[in-house]
Amino acid sequence: MLIAAVFLPLLGAFIAGFFGRIIGDRGSQIVTCLGVGLAACCGIYDFFTVAIGEHDQVVNLMTFLSSGTFEAQWALRFDTLSAVMVMTVTTVSTLIHVYACGYMSHDDSQPRFMAYLSLFTFAMLMLVTADNLVQLFFGWEGVGLVSYLLIGFWFKKPSANAAAMKAFIVNRVGDFGFLLGIFAVYVLFDAVSFDVIFGAAESKATAEVTFFSIHAHALTITCLLLFVGAMGKSAQLFLHTWLPDAMEGPTPVSALIHAATMVTAGVFLVARMSPLFEYAPNALAVVTVVGATTAFFAATVGCVQNDIKRIIAYSTCSQLGYMFVACGVSAYQGGIFHLMTHAWFKALLFLSAGSVIHAMSEEQDIRKMGGVYRLIPITFAVMTIGTIAITGIPPFSGYFSKDMIIESAHAAHTGVGNYAYFMTIVVALLTSFYSWRLIFLTFLGKPRADHHTMEHIHESPWIMLGPLVALSVGAVFIGGAFADHFIGEGREHFWREAIRVLEHNDSIHRAHTEHVPFLIHWLPLIVSLLGLGWAYLFYIRRPDMPGRLAAAFPGVYQFLLNKWYFDELYDWLFVKNAFRLGRFFWKKGDTGIIDRFGPDGLAAGTVAAARRLGTVQTGYLYHYAFAMIIGIAAIVSWFVLGRAG
């Protein structure tokens, strides 16, 4: 079951990828959906066997790398953390695969698309079941590669190619930090296996290293380098710019990236390496601040975006910030719990957005929608469920996971914890506002689409609606069903050794045991309801107010609309300078030196000399005889003079 859960998606990807033309579109859909579907069944079984049944195990497959004293096994690690991730990845991915069969039904490259989806799932499964850092990096780079292929799937669109390149390049920046982190771990522990690293973590708690001539705490440097990799994959502030542009890929791709794969890899990495982070409090402080700031940044930008998919994309960026806040205050279980619940309602929101786009003749601007809830009632219902879940209204899933993160930040009793608490409360307000803004502008009010579009609005087929209904069930119930195991009294028994938290750092424990004031406990729900009322006032009761507010503060509005000008800053700082450097090497190096002394120098001189020598070949016998006599005379003269000397 353990091996099948990981390798069945790879088998489906292999068959669809190499034999797609033979088995056709329908055959490719069946084999890939069957592969991930069976993997999901195995993943659920393994979850109850490993996590609930307390049967952790490591399945050794082969030696992955061996060089001198260095050795890395290819092994599948199944503990509570990996079991949770495998179950979440496979179940959500299965529903996205089924949805994609309907959404991509008119595309002429369906076998390739379905193969990429399954390969994406496999790469993520390799990542979360890795037993060492080298194997984890293999899956890490695998999701990066397949994300490039999927974001740029519609490669005839220049914007899709640009978005794929941007995602790939930005992630390489983060991955460079991750590689340095792996090297640092090996230098420090002389191993890359998790069991060896975690077993020796306490003995290295006070170790110091010299890094770039700076004498520093070894585990702090190591964890910060690992976190740089997490920032790239999970689109945290400064390395976030690829995530909104990734919307150029088909909607199922967006759902898979944001819900079950890629962006959750960074959160998983920090949780997996928690035994190291617990001995690096300064690194945890950085994780907390970056997570809280990212959540605030993305929420502010999401409030003014008009593309339905980009709003949800910035929502993902913000929610990932919540997860890192949880990890930063040692509430790793809360971060993983929010990762799991978020996977369900975020996949639901993205696929619902795809259903809206499908109904609106590919229109994605919410300003050109409105008044369609009667025409697509099922899509309206499930997307509303996803919105209630993400805004944290009980008893939906988001309430259990997000509120615990906020309370854990407050219970940390640190400066960065207080900063994170304040920011997450503000973000809860903004999240509710922009989420309900999306619902009101998309479905309610007066229709703003043209007459032709309104005539053709229709509900999606059941092959697309079925997964939406299934995801909505998870968005409603999965949080309450597993709250006790993840963040309740049963969490220590449930997690065992999968995530190690030092008792004095466990903010979830303090949030449970300390008396939480009434306002602190209910404030997240209060601000969520305030956000709902704010959005209702602006977009239902007084739709003129947003425009008046934007006109009153044009600088702030443009700042948010342009995403804090990060793209413009990076374009000026890196892109244009890279072009300048490339142009310099082209003009001065290639043309000025290589071409001048190469093709235009030595080679050109050789050609000119050959051309001049060619004129000697006249074809007249007496010319050749004269040349021979001159040559004989020259040789005899050289010989005589040489003897005389």
Coordinates of C-alpha atoms in Angstrom, one line a residue, residues 20 57 131 143 164 196 201 237 239 245 337 339 385 400 462 500 514 533 559 626:
G20 CA -1.3 8.9 -25.2
Q57 CA 7.8 2.6 9.1
D131 CA 13.8 9.8 4.2
V143 CA 7.7 19.8 -8.7
A164 CA 6.6 29.6 -16.7
V196 CA 20.7 10.7 12.1
A201 CA 20.2 17.9 16.8
L237 CA 7.7 37.9 0.5
L239 CA 10.3 35.4 -3.6
D245 CA 1.7 35.0 -12.9
F337 CA -3.5 21.3 10.0
L339 CA -2.2 23.2 5.2
I385 CA -19.0 27.3 1.0
F400 CA -10.6 25.3 13.5
W462 CA -21.3 17.1 -13.7
R500 CA 9.2 17.3 17.8
E514 CA -3.8 29.2 29.6
G533 CA -20.4 43.5 6.4
F559 CA 0.4 51.1 -4.7
F626 CA 59.4 29.8 -63.4

